[in-house]
Structures are given as C-alpha cells and as structure tokens.
Amino acid sequence: GEEHVRTGFPILYTSADSVFQLAAHQDVIPLRELYHMCEIARQMLTGDNAVGRVIARPFIGTPGSFTRTEHRRDFSLQPLGTTLLDLLKAEGKDVIGLGKIEDLFAGRGLTRRDHTETNSDGMKATLHWLEQDFNGLLFVNLVEFDMLWGHRRDSEGYAQALRDVDTWFAQVQEVMRPEDAIFFTADHGVDPTYHGTDHTREQVPLLAFGVPVRAGVNLGTRSTFADLGQTLAQAFAVGQLAAGTTFAHELGLL
C-alpha cells in the first residue's frame, strides 16, 4: 500500500479463486479510473486467459491503517449458459438484483437492479421491494459478511451482523405476503475464527420459509448449489436448467 501511494501504480494480486484484483487508494487512483482499468482487464481476460471475475478493490487511510471501502466492484464473465435469471426474464417475470447480484451475473437476466454496498442498505432495500407489487424473484446479496468480517476474520463483527439480520428478519416477516417464499443460502464458507484470509470449507445453510413452504422438511445435504436454482425454475414453471435436482415437491411448491 505504501509503495502504491508513493509510485501511483495500482496493486495487482490474485487469490485461490478465479479472480484478478486491482487495488488502489481512492486519493491516488479515483474510483472511476480504477473501474475503467478493471473494464480493460475484463476485456483482456477471456478465452484462454479467462478468469471468473475482475475485482476493483478501493481503499482509504494511511500506511499502517489502510481500510477497504464499500465501493468494491466485480466485473464478471458472462454466464456460460442459461441461468434462472434468464428463464424468469424471458417469461416476463420481474428479476430484481440487490447488492452484488448485478456484478456476479454481468448484468444479465435482471429487469431491475439496486447496487447496495452495505448490509444495512441491502436490508432496507429488501424491505422496500417486498412492499412493492412485483411478480418474480428478489435476489439479495448481503455483501459485508464476506467483505468485512469473513475474510478479515472479525468474529465479533460477524456475530453482530448475524444479530442484525435476525432483528431485520422480524420486519421481513411483517411485510411478507401469503404467496411469498424466502430462501436463505450462501455460496461458500468464510469462518471468521479460522486462520488466514481465504474461504473455508463449511457446508452452507439452506433454509426455506413462507406460507407456501411445507414446514419441518429436512432438505438433507445437497450435491450442488444448482438444486436451489432448479427448484425455483420449477416453482415458477419457467423451464428446466441444465444442472440441479429440484426439491420443489418436498416443499409443497407445486
């Protein structure tokens, strides 16, 4: 970080994931310029040189106390096949993405997007959209579990964030409609009590809730994340995805 501030050169690094990351101090390389660099890198890193995501990692502060900001942006490869979002949009359903969803799917398959940058903003936006009249999928990513507390191994911050979500979910239940179903899940483990900064190898949660959902069903250990996508595709009757085994019948969604 200190050398970057002195030279003005961006910091380039990778991790165990298929990512190419550019970090810069916001006072040295403005956000717009950093994003433009990432757009150029995204155009280059395709084909034989493809990586899943190019990530802009802005930070602030002084040597010894640098801090990442909430202005991270992901520039993803276009999905390689048809996604649940594509099927829903093609059938005229609303597909609303909150948080990083727009970035993760390279903007594809969405009808509306709200690029919330904090858990608090994401939770407020979720309540807002649940109070609107829409027919389709509200896809929410609460970004700070991963970005602020998981990778940074901040177990106290992570615990408080879980308490905040628990309190917020009581508000969610108040605005849910009889036809609404909510699914909680995650895309990887990131244990804040573990050493290092990489992802960790836990089974992720899969919880379903709502009036249409049959209670007390043990969904077991699924073989792929794609099972949830296939379940939603069947519940919405928009066709079948290439991967995944539905559990819509078990939940009484058909």
XYZ file of N, CA and C in Angstrom:
762
model
N 0.799 -1.206 0.000
C 0.000 0.000 0.000
C 0.834 1.259 0.000
N 1.876 1.273 0.822
C 2.733 2.453 0.907
C 3.461 2.695 -0.410
N 3.953 1.613 -1.045
C 4.636 1.761 -2.336
C 3.666 2.250 -3.402
N 2.433 1.756 -3.367
C 1.409 2.213 -4.310
C 1.179 3.713 -4.171
N 1.052 4.199 -2.944
C 0.831 5.631 -2.727
C 2.021 6.433 -3.239
N 3.225 5.890 -3.052
C 4.435 6.607 -3.470
C 4.577 6.644 -4.986
N 4.283 5.517 -5.662
C 4.519 5.418 -7.106
C 3.301 5.752 -7.950
N 2.102 5.572 -7.383
C 0.887 5.761 -8.162
C 0.487 4.553 -8.974
N 1.280 3.463 -8.901
C 0.951 2.247 -9.639
C -0.120 1.458 -8.880
N -1.095 0.869 -9.570
C -2.101 0.053 -8.884
C -1.483 -1.234 -8.354
N -2.160 -1.844 -7.407
C -1.737 -3.126 -6.833
C -2.508 -4.235 -7.539
N -1.796 -5.191 -8.110
C -2.414 -6.325 -8.798
C -2.144 -7.588 -7.994
N -3.197 -8.350 -7.699
C -2.991 -9.610 -6.984
C -4.127 -10.581 -7.311
N -3.903 -11.848 -7.005
C -4.907 -12.888 -7.215
C -5.126 -13.609 -5.884
N -5.996 -14.617 -5.909
C -6.213 -15.436 -4.717
C -6.527 -16.848 -5.178
N -7.007 -17.681 -4.264
C -7.300 -19.070 -4.616
C -8.459 -19.176 -5.603
N -9.305 -18.167 -5.671
C -10.421 -18.172 -6.614
C -9.949 -17.756 -7.998
N -10.843 -17.870 -8.963
C -10.549 -17.415 -10.330
C -10.823 -15.919 -10.413
N -9.904 -15.140 -9.836
C -10.092 -13.691 -9.777
C -8.795 -12.962 -10.108
N -8.962 -11.740 -10.590
C -7.872 -10.817 -10.927
C -8.251 -9.516 -10.239
N -7.461 -9.094 -9.248
C -7.878 -7.987 -8.399
C -6.944 -6.789 -8.541
N -7.540 -5.614 -8.685
C -6.801 -4.360 -8.753
C -7.211 -3.502 -7.560
N -6.221 -3.164 -6.732
C -6.473 -2.338 -5.555
C -5.796 -0.987 -5.724
N -6.443 0.050 -5.203
C -5.870 1.393 -5.291
C -6.460 2.272 -4.203
N -5.638 3.175 -3.699
C -6.105 4.184 -2.750
C -6.968 5.187 -3.507
N -8.114 5.528 -2.949
C -9.047 6.401 -3.659
C -8.490 7.798 -3.892
N -7.517 8.218 -3.089
C -6.902 9.528 -3.305
C -5.798 9.480 -4.355
N -5.345 8.279 -4.705
C -4.279 8.113 -5.703
C -4.871 7.804 -7.074
N -5.776 6.845 -7.112
C -6.481 6.488 -8.348
C -7.973 6.605 -8.061
N -8.655 7.597 -8.608
C -10.087 7.779 -8.337
C -10.900 6.553 -8.746
N -12.060 6.400 -8.135
C -12.899 5.233 -8.392
C -13.178 5.033 -9.871
N -13.538 6.108 -10.561
C -13.895 5.975 -11.975
C -12.724 5.418 -12.779
N -11.517 5.880 -12.477
C -10.337 5.400 -13.199
C -10.039 3.943 -12.855
N -10.183 3.582 -11.577
C -9.966 2.191 -11.177
C -10.965 1.271 -11.865
N -12.226 1.679 -11.915
C -13.236 0.870 -12.597
C -12.909 0.730 -14.082
N -12.413 1.797 -14.688
C -12.060 1.743 -16.110
C -10.906 0.767 -16.339
N -9.921 0.774 -15.456
C -8.829 -0.199 -15.554
C -9.378 -1.628 -15.509
N -10.330 -1.851 -14.613
C -10.913 -3.186 -14.481
C -11.716 -3.568 -15.719
N -12.381 -2.612 -16.332
C -13.114 -2.886 -17.571
C -12.156 -3.325 -18.676
N -11.001 -2.661 -18.758
C -9.996 -3.045 -19.756
C -9.478 -4.457 -19.464
N -9.174 -4.726 -18.187
C -8.702 -6.057 -17.811
C -9.752 -7.118 -18.118
N -11.018 -6.794 -17.882
C -12.097 -7.742 -18.150
C -12.135 -8.120 -19.632
N -11.923 -7.147 -20.515
C -11.906 -7.408 -21.952
C -10.733 -8.304 -22.340
N -9.619 -8.182 -21.616
C -8.425 -8.964 -21.924
C -8.515 -10.393 -21.398
N -9.146 -10.575 -20.250
C -9.091 -11.859 -19.542
C -10.266 -12.743 -19.933
N -10.269 -13.133 -21.199
C -11.287 -14.023 -21.753
C -10.583 -15.125 -22.540
N -11.358 -16.067 -23.063
C -10.768 -17.138 -23.864
C -9.786 -17.963 -23.055
N -8.592 -18.197 -23.611
C -7.575 -18.988 -22.910
C -7.102 -18.313 -21.632
N -7.261 -16.995 -21.551
C -6.815 -16.246 -20.373
C -7.971 -15.890 -19.433
N -9.077 -16.582 -19.569
C -10.281 -16.200 -18.828
C -10.116 -16.403 -17.324
N -10.622 -15.439 -16.567
C -10.827 -15.599 -15.126
C -12.278 -15.238 -14.838
N -12.796 -15.771 -13.749
C -14.208 -15.572 -13.451
C -14.580 -14.132 -13.190
N -13.728 -13.442 -12.405
C -14.056 -12.065 -12.038
C -12.814 -11.191 -12.001
N -12.976 -9.963 -12.461
C -12.010 -8.897 -12.220
C -12.622 -8.020 -11.131
N -11.866 -7.754 -10.074
C -12.425 -7.065 -8.913
C -11.670 -5.770 -8.641
N -12.414 -4.681 -8.530
C -11.846 -3.399 -8.104
C -11.880 -3.343 -6.580
N -10.721 -3.067 -5.969
C -10.593 -3.058 -4.509
C -10.096 -1.691 -4.022
N -10.945 -0.692 -3.962
C -10.504 0.615 -3.468
C -10.308 0.613 -1.953
N -9.367 1.448 -1.494
C -9.159 1.575 -0.059
C -8.801 3.016 0.288
N -8.814 3.309 1.578
C -8.500 4.644 2.082
C -7.546 4.505 3.262
N -7.120 5.628 3.827
C -6.304 5.600 5.028
C -4.851 5.935 4.781
N -4.039 5.681 5.791
C -2.612 5.973 5.757
C -1.833 4.699 6.053
N -0.528 4.659 5.704
C 0.267 3.450 5.958
C 0.127 2.963 7.396
N -0.160 1.674 7.520
C -0.394 1.085 8.831
C -1.848 1.031 9.225
N -2.691 1.780 8.527
C -4.127 1.776 8.860
C -4.985 1.895 7.603
N -4.549 1.233 6.518
C -5.363 1.220 5.302
C -6.646 0.428 5.553
N -7.750 0.874 4.958
C -9.048 0.223 5.132
C -9.768 0.152 3.797
N -10.282 -1.025 3.460
C -11.094 -1.159 2.248
C -12.386 -0.367 2.400
N -12.873 0.160 1.291
C -14.148 0.871 1.305
C -15.251 -0.031 0.765
N -16.476 0.463 0.837
C -17.624 -0.303 0.343
C -17.794 -0.197 -1.161
N -16.845 0.457 -1.866
C -17.017 0.697 -3.299
C -16.383 -0.376 -4.179
N -16.199 -1.556 -3.626
C -15.741 -2.685 -4.437
C -16.703 -2.907 -5.604
N -16.148 -3.282 -6.749
C -16.976 -3.661 -7.898
C -16.414 -4.927 -8.522
N -17.295 -5.837 -8.924
C -16.906 -7.072 -9.598
C -17.285 -6.980 -11.067
N -16.369 -7.381 -11.928
C -16.605 -7.411 -13.369
C -16.492 -8.875 -13.800
N -17.636 -9.529 -13.962
C -17.672 -10.973 -14.167
C -17.713 -11.349 -15.638
N -17.260 -12.588 -15.909
C -17.520 -13.171 -17.219
C -19.025 -13.298 -17.421
N -19.463 -13.187 -18.661
C -20.852 -13.500 -18.950
C -21.118 -14.958 -18.575
N -22.252 -15.272 -17.960
C -22.569 -16.673 -17.668
C -22.438 -17.533 -18.921
N -21.895 -18.741 -18.751
C -21.597 -19.600 -19.898
C -22.821 -20.344 -20.415
N -23.901 -20.336 -19.653
C -25.122 -20.993 -20.097
C -26.340 -20.217 -19.636
N -27.511 -20.801 -19.853
C -28.763 -20.168 -19.441
C -28.905 -20.248 -17.927
N -29.207 -19.130 -17.306
C -29.381 -19.081 -15.850
C -30.860 -18.993 -15.487
N -31.143 -19.190 -14.213
C -32.506 -19.000 -13.713
C -32.992 -17.598 -14.030
N -32.117 -16.612 -13.894
C -32.491 -15.230 -14.166
C -32.919 -15.065 -15.621
N -32.180 -15.704 -16.533
C -32.533 -15.639 -17.955
C -33.926 -16.213 -18.200
N -34.205 -17.382 -17.595
C -35.506 -18.027 -17.798
C -36.639 -17.163 -17.268
N -36.456 -16.606 -16.084
C -37.503 -15.773 -15.492
C -37.768 -14.532 -16.335
N -36.701 -13.877 -16.757
C -36.859 -12.660 -17.555
C -37.538 -12.965 -18.884
N -37.168 -14.082 -19.511
C -37.761 -14.452 -20.797
C -39.256 -14.713 -20.681
N -39.698 -15.127 -19.487
C -41.122 -15.394 -19.264
C -41.867 -14.176 -18.728
N -41.209 -13.021 -18.735
C -41.867 -11.791 -18.314
C -41.937 -11.578 -16.816
N -41.167 -12.349 -16.052
C -41.150 -12.172 -14.603
C -40.241 -11.005 -14.220
N -40.509 -10.415 -13.071
C -39.597 -9.423 -12.504
C -38.388 -10.151 -11.921
N -37.198 -9.637 -12.201
C -35.964 -10.197 -11.638
C -35.177 -9.024 -11.062
N -35.220 -8.882 -9.746
C -34.643 -7.722 -9.060
C -33.383 -8.164 -8.331
N -32.257 -7.538 -8.641
C -30.993 -7.890 -8.013
C -30.525 -6.810 -7.061
N -30.240 -7.192 -5.814
C -29.727 -6.258 -4.810
C -28.305 -6.648 -4.418
N -27.475 -5.648 -4.131
C -26.098 -5.924 -3.748
C -25.242 -6.256 -4.955
N -24.438 -7.322 -4.851
C -23.501 -7.691 -5.914
C -24.134 -8.496 -7.039
N -25.430 -8.765 -6.976
C -26.050 -9.657 -7.955
C -25.800 -9.171 -9.381
N -25.945 -7.881 -9.609
C -25.697 -7.322 -10.943
C -24.289 -7.654 -11.419
N -23.304 -7.517 -10.533
C -21.920 -7.805 -10.899
C -21.708 -9.288 -11.168
N -22.249 -10.143 -10.316
C -21.987 -11.575 -10.414
C -22.524 -12.177 -11.701
N -23.614 -11.625 -12.213
C -24.202 -12.136 -13.450
C -23.914 -11.222 -14.636
N -22.932 -10.341 -14.477
C -22.541 -9.409 -15.543
C -23.747 -8.629 -16.060
N -24.701 -8.345 -15.172
C -25.872 -7.564 -15.526
C -26.935 -8.316 -16.292
N -26.706 -9.611 -16.566
C -27.618 -10.354 -17.436
C -28.783 -10.953 -16.656
N -29.945 -10.948 -17.272
C -31.110 -11.602 -16.699
C -31.879 -10.782 -15.691
N -31.463 -9.543 -15.457
C -32.140 -8.693 -14.481
C -33.093 -7.723 -15.167
N -34.209 -7.454 -14.521
C -35.115 -6.408 -15.006
C -34.960 -5.129 -14.199
N -34.506 -5.264 -12.952
C -34.236 -4.103 -12.107
C -33.028 -4.423 -11.237
N -32.287 -3.388 -10.872
C -31.098 -3.613 -10.053
C -30.914 -2.471 -9.068
N -30.385 -2.808 -7.922
C -30.105 -1.824 -6.874
C -28.771 -2.232 -6.257
N -27.706 -1.509 -6.625
C -26.354 -1.912 -6.244
C -26.042 -1.437 -4.820
N -26.720 -2.036 -3.838
C -26.452 -1.688 -2.443
C -25.042 -2.134 -2.069
N -24.384 -1.341 -1.219
C -22.969 -1.593 -0.919
C -22.714 -1.979 0.530
N -23.761 -2.003 1.365
C -23.614 -2.412 2.763
C -24.766 -3.336 3.132
N -24.576 -4.109 4.206
C -25.678 -4.937 4.692
C -26.887 -4.091 5.051
N -26.640 -2.978 5.728
C -27.745 -2.115 6.153
C -28.562 -1.636 4.963
N -27.879 -1.167 3.919
C -28.590 -0.714 2.722
C -29.322 -1.869 2.057
N -28.686 -3.040 2.026
C -29.323 -4.201 1.412
C -30.582 -4.621 2.144
N -30.551 -4.574 3.461
C -31.722 -4.954 4.242
C -32.848 -3.938 4.083
N -32.494 -2.653 4.056
C -33.514 -1.623 3.832
C -34.139 -1.775 2.448
N -33.299 -2.022 1.437
C -33.807 -2.173 0.071
C -34.695 -3.405 -0.047
N -34.339 -4.476 0.659
C -35.169 -5.682 0.634
C -36.565 -5.387 1.169
N -36.636 -4.700 2.289
C -37.945 -4.337 2.847
C -38.728 -3.468 1.873
N -38.027 -2.532 1.226
C -38.691 -1.666 0.246
C -39.308 -2.494 -0.873
N -38.534 -3.416 -1.438
C -39.035 -4.182 -2.579
C -40.122 -5.166 -2.168
N -40.034 -5.707 -0.957
C -41.084 -6.615 -0.503
C -42.422 -5.907 -0.344
N -42.383 -4.609 -0.155
C -43.622 -3.837 -0.033
C -44.171 -3.417 -1.391
N -43.412 -3.676 -2.472
C -43.872 -3.335 -3.813
C -44.651 -4.506 -4.415
N -45.372 -4.221 -5.456
C -46.157 -5.248 -6.140
C -45.336 -5.786 -7.306
N -44.637 -6.890 -7.090
C -43.860 -7.487 -8.177
C -44.167 -8.976 -8.260
N -43.892 -9.556 -9.409
C -44.156 -10.972 -9.653
C -42.886 -11.606 -10.195
N -42.144 -12.259 -9.320
C -40.896 -12.857 -9.766
C -39.935 -13.066 -8.619
N -38.659 -12.783 -8.888
C -37.579 -13.088 -7.955
C -36.913 -11.821 -7.441
N -36.777 -11.726 -6.133
C -35.964 -10.691 -5.492
C -34.710 -11.398 -4.980
N -33.567 -11.133 -5.609
C -32.308 -11.845 -5.359
C -31.391 -10.893 -4.593
N -31.113 -11.219 -3.330
C -30.421 -10.295 -2.424
C -29.076 -10.874 -2.005
N -28.043 -10.056 -2.068
C -26.726 -10.421 -1.550
C -26.331 -9.416 -0.469
N -26.142 -9.897 0.754
C -25.670 -9.042 1.848
C -24.145 -9.117 1.858
N -23.520 -8.069 1.350
C -22.121 -8.142 0.915
C -21.111 -8.156 2.054
N -21.477 -7.639 3.217
C -20.449 -7.397 4.231
C -20.059 -8.630 5.039
N -20.891 -9.679 5.058
C -20.471 -10.906 5.734
C -19.144 -11.394 5.167
N -19.034 -11.403 3.868
C -17.809 -11.831 3.193
C -16.741 -10.745 3.246
N -17.103 -9.547 2.839
C -16.128 -8.489 2.575
C -15.494 -7.929 3.844
N -16.302 -7.675 4.869
C -15.791 -7.002 6.061
C -15.401 -7.945 7.187
N -16.177 -9.002 7.407
C -15.995 -9.788 8.618
C -15.450 -11.186 8.361
N -15.833 -11.815 7.258
C -15.354 -13.170 6.993
C -13.884 -13.212 6.636
N -13.534 -12.579 5.525
C -12.136 -12.587 5.081
C -11.226 -11.861 6.065
N -11.760 -10.852 6.748
C -10.938 -10.102 7.714
C -10.859 -10.804 9.070
N -11.559 -11.963 9.199
C -11.546 -12.758 10.433
C -11.963 -11.932 11.658
N -13.042 -11.201 11.476
C -13.603 -10.378 12.553
C -14.829 -11.101 13.105
N -14.609 -11.974 14.084
C -15.714 -12.797 14.589
C -16.741 -11.966 15.354
N -16.298 -10.927 16.053
C -17.250 -10.084 16.781
C -18.136 -9.302 15.813
N -17.531 -8.762 14.754
C -18.318 -8.067 13.743
C -19.290 -9.001 13.053
N -18.849 -10.225 12.763
C -19.701 -11.223 12.118
C -20.886 -11.561 13.022
N -20.606 -11.770 14.315
C -21.674 -12.112 15.259
C -22.707 -10.994 15.353
N -22.240 -9.746 15.399
C -23.178 -8.626 15.469
C -24.013 -8.537 14.199
N -23.385 -8.816 13.044
C -24.127 -8.786 11.778
C -25.218 -9.848 11.758
N -24.940 -11.029 12.316
C -25.968 -12.066 12.408
C -27.123 -11.614 13.303
N -26.793 -10.944 14.399
C -27.855 -10.419 15.268
C -28.681 -9.367 14.534
N -28.006 -8.530 13.745
C -28.720 -7.504 12.979
C -29.680 -8.142 11.978
N -29.225 -9.199 11.303
C -30.087 -9.889 10.337
C -31.257 -10.552 11.054
N -31.001 -11.109 12.220
C -32.065 -11.745 12.991
C -33.155 -10.736 13.347
N -32.744 -9.549 13.781
C -33.709 -8.485 14.094
C -34.455 -8.041 12.845
N -33.714 -7.880 11.759
C -34.300 -7.445 10.487
C -35.324 -8.447 9.970
N -35.062 -9.751 10.174
C -35.965 -10.747 9.611
C -37.345 -10.686 10.248
N -37.424 -10.211 11.476
C -38.744 -10.000 12.078
C -39.533 -8.968 11.280
N -38.844 -7.941 10.775
C -39.504 -6.941 9.927
C -39.896 -7.545 8.582
N -39.036 -8.417 8.059
C -39.346 -9.082 6.789
C -40.641 -9.872 6.912
N -40.793 -10.610 7.999
C -41.991 -11.424 8.182
C -43.254 -10.568 8.226
N -43.127 -9.355 8.733
C -44.292 -8.472 8.828
C -44.793 -8.024 7.459
N -43.885 -7.897 6.484
C -44.290 -7.386 5.169
C -44.455 -8.493 4.130
N -44.110 -9.733 4.483
C -44.294 -10.835 3.537
C -45.773 -11.035 3.223
N -46.028 -11.423 1.988
C -47.395 -11.727 1.562
C -47.629 -13.236 1.623
N -48.876 -13.670 1.623
C -49.153 -15.106 1.749
C -48.506 -15.953 0.658
N -48.276 -15.370 -0.516
C -47.692 -16.141 -1.616
C -46.163 -16.106 -1.638
N -45.538 -15.376 -0.715
C -44.080 -15.221 -0.719
C -43.378 -16.416 -0.080
N -42.246 -16.797 -0.657
C -41.344 -17.789 -0.066
C -39.940 -17.201 -0.067
N -39.220 -17.391 1.017
C -37.865 -16.855 1.151
C -36.889 -18.001 1.359
N -35.761 -17.928 0.675
C -34.696 -18.913 0.809
C -33.426 -18.208 1.289
N -32.816 -18.747 2.336
C -31.519 -18.265 2.815
C -30.447 -19.272 2.410
N -29.369 -18.781 1.801
C -28.252 -19.668 1.492
C -26.984 -18.834 1.365
N -25.895 -19.475 0.981
C -24.609 -18.801 0.795
C -23.847 -19.526 -0.301
N -22.777 -18.905 -0.789
C -22.032 -19.529 -1.889
C -20.729 -20.177 -1.440
N -20.317 -19.963 -0.188
C -19.097 -20.603 0.314
C -18.974 -20.330 1.806
N -18.084 -21.071 2.461
C -17.772 -20.790 3.847
C -16.699 -19.721 3.951
N -16.750 -18.961 5.041
C -15.689 -17.990 5.324
C -15.688 -17.769 6.845
N -15.148 -18.760 7.547
C -15.179 -18.815 9.009
C -14.336 -17.688 9.603
N -14.958 -16.756 10.334
C -14.199 -15.622 10.880
C -13.286 -15.999 12.040
N -13.372 -17.250 12.532
C -12.486 -17.677 13.623
C -11.291 -18.467 13.118
N -11.210 -18.695 11.805
C -10.143 -19.523 11.225
C -8.940 -18.653 10.892
N -7.784 -19.294 10.682
C -6.580 -18.538 10.327
C -6.588 -18.187 8.837
N -5.716 -17.279 8.438
C -5.624 -16.885 7.036
C -6.751 -15.947 6.639
N -6.902 -15.759 5.327
C -7.941 -14.855 4.817
C -8.792 -15.485 3.722
N -8.511 -16.738 3.339
C -9.241 -17.363 2.238
C -10.573 -17.941 2.709
N -11.364 -18.414 1.746
C -12.603 -19.107 2.063
C -12.309 -20.371 2.864
N -13.279 -20.827 3.618
C -13.145 -22.054 4.401
C -14.201 -23.050 3.942
N -14.021 -24.309 4.356
C -14.791 -25.389 3.739
C -15.913 -25.873 4.662
N -16.944 -25.057 4.798
C -18.144 -25.467 5.528
C -19.279 -25.754 4.545
N -20.220 -26.600 4.990
C -21.467 -26.705 4.257
C -22.267 -25.433 4.519
N -22.867 -24.891 3.469
C -23.577 -23.621 3.616
C -25.029 -23.882 4.026
N -25.683 -22.901 4.626
C -27.080 -23.091 5.036
C -28.020 -23.120 3.837
N -29.141 -23.780 4.010
C -30.229 -23.746 3.030
C -31.527 -23.801 3.821
N -32.149 -22.654 3.972
C -33.368 -22.522 4.769
C -34.478 -21.959 3.904
N -35.665 -22.549 4.004
C -36.825 -22.078 3.247
C -37.925 -21.692 4.224
N -38.610 -20.581 3.917
C -39.601 -20.046 4.855
C -40.722 -19.378 4.084
N -41.954 -19.477 4.593
C -43.085 -18.785 3.998
C -44.339 -19.629 4.048
N -45.475 -18.990 3.855
C -46.752 -19.702 3.898
C -46.808 -20.850 2.890
N -46.290 -20.689 1.646
C -46.387 -21.788 0.683
C -45.454 -22.957 0.978
N -44.514 -22.786 1.907
C -43.473 -23.782 2.149
C -43.916 -24.764 3.229
N -43.857 -26.053 2.912
C -44.201 -27.088 3.887
C -43.191 -27.064 5.030
N -43.671 -27.040 6.256
C -42.792 -26.926 7.426
C -42.181 -28.273 7.795
N -41.032 -28.222 8.464
C -40.423 -29.418 9.033
C -39.762 -30.343 8.043
N -39.442 -29.862 6.858
C -38.831 -30.705 5.827
C -37.310 -30.646 5.961
N -36.683 -31.807 6.051
C -35.222 -31.886 6.066
C -34.737 -32.019 4.629
N -34.097 -30.982 4.123
C -33.621 -30.992 2.736
C -32.328 -31.769 2.572
N -31.735 -32.200 3.674
C -30.536 -33.017 3.604
C -29.329 -32.241 3.103
N -28.292 -32.977 2.752
C -27.089 -32.387 2.171
C -27.205 -32.475 0.658
N -27.309 -31.345 0.014
C -27.482 -31.318 -1.435
C -26.135 -31.542 -2.122
N -26.174 -32.055 -3.340
C -24.930 -32.341 -4.064
C -24.416 -31.140 -4.840
N -25.244 -30.108 -5.013
C -24.824 -28.948 -5.793
C -25.672 -27.734 -5.429
N -25.069 -26.545 -5.524
C -25.824 -25.308 -5.346
C -26.967 -25.213 -6.359
N -26.792 -25.862 -7.504
C -27.757 -25.739 -8.596
C -29.126 -26.298 -8.233
N -29.212 -27.103 -7.169
C -30.512 -27.643 -6.770
C -31.508 -26.531 -6.447
N -31.043 -25.465 -5.826
C -31.951 -24.366 -5.493
C -32.429 -23.664 -6.754
N -31.538 -23.433 -7.693
C -31.944 -22.824 -8.957
C -32.974 -23.670 -9.684
N -32.742 -24.982 -9.725
C -33.685 -25.884 -10.393
C -35.035 -25.882 -9.681
N -35.009 -25.821 -8.358
C -36.246 -25.772 -7.572
C -37.061 -24.528 -7.904
N -36.393 -23.382 -7.966
C -37.100 -22.139 -8.267
C -37.606 -22.124 -9.706
N -36.823 -22.676 -10.625
C -37.280 -22.742 -12.017
C -38.564 -23.557 -12.117
N -38.626 -24.658 -11.373
C -39.829 -25.489 -11.409
C -40.989 -24.801 -10.698
N -40.710 -24.156 -9.570
C -41.778 -23.475 -8.832
C -42.395 -22.353 -9.658
N -41.569 -21.661 -10.438
C -42.059 -20.586 -11.305
C -42.581 -21.103 -12.646
N -42.367 -22.401 -12.917
C -42.805 -23.016 -14.177
C -42.241 -22.284 -15.389
N -40.921 -22.047 -15.366
C -40.279 -21.320 -16.469
C -39.341 -22.203 -17.286
N -39.363 -23.508 -17.047
C -38.488 -24.398 -17.793
C -37.475 -25.063 -16.887
N -36.555 -25.788 -17.512
C -35.583 -26.566 -16.756
C -34.173 -26.056 -17.021
N -33.365 -26.028 -15.970
C -31.965 -25.645 -16.095
C -31.113 -26.873 -16.400
N -29.899 -26.633 -16.865
C -29.030 -27.734 -17.280
C -28.527 -28.555 -16.101
N -28.471 -27.959 -14.916
C -27.923 -28.654 -13.750
C -28.868 -28.523 -12.572
N -28.754 -29.471 -11.652
C -29.509 -29.385 -10.410
C -30.705 -30.316 -10.344
N -31.030 -30.742 -9.120
C -32.185 -31.597 -8.853
C -33.176 -30.819 -7.993
N -34.389 -30.715 -8.455
C -35.390 -29.916 -7.749
C -35.816 -30.566 -6.432
N -36.122 -29.741 -5.449
C -36.780 -30.218 -4.229
C -38.096 -29.462 -4.021
N -38.668 -28.959 -5.116
C -39.931 -28.225 -5.036
C -41.058 -29.101 -4.496
N -41.080 -30.394 -4.880
C -42.133 -31.290 -4.397
C -42.064 -31.434 -2.882
N -40.838 -31.613 -2.349
C -40.691 -31.796 -0.912
C -41.218 -30.593 -0.127
N -41.070 -29.399 -0.701
C -41.508 -28.183 -0.014
C -42.969 -27.840 -0.289
N -43.624 -28.620 -1.150
C -45.018 -28.343 -1.460
C -45.220 -27.136 -2.350
N -44.222 -26.824 -3.181
C -44.304 -25.640 -4.037
C -44.951 -25.928 -5.383
N -45.381 -27.156 -5.622
C -46.019 -27.493 -6.902
C -47.466 -27.916 -6.682
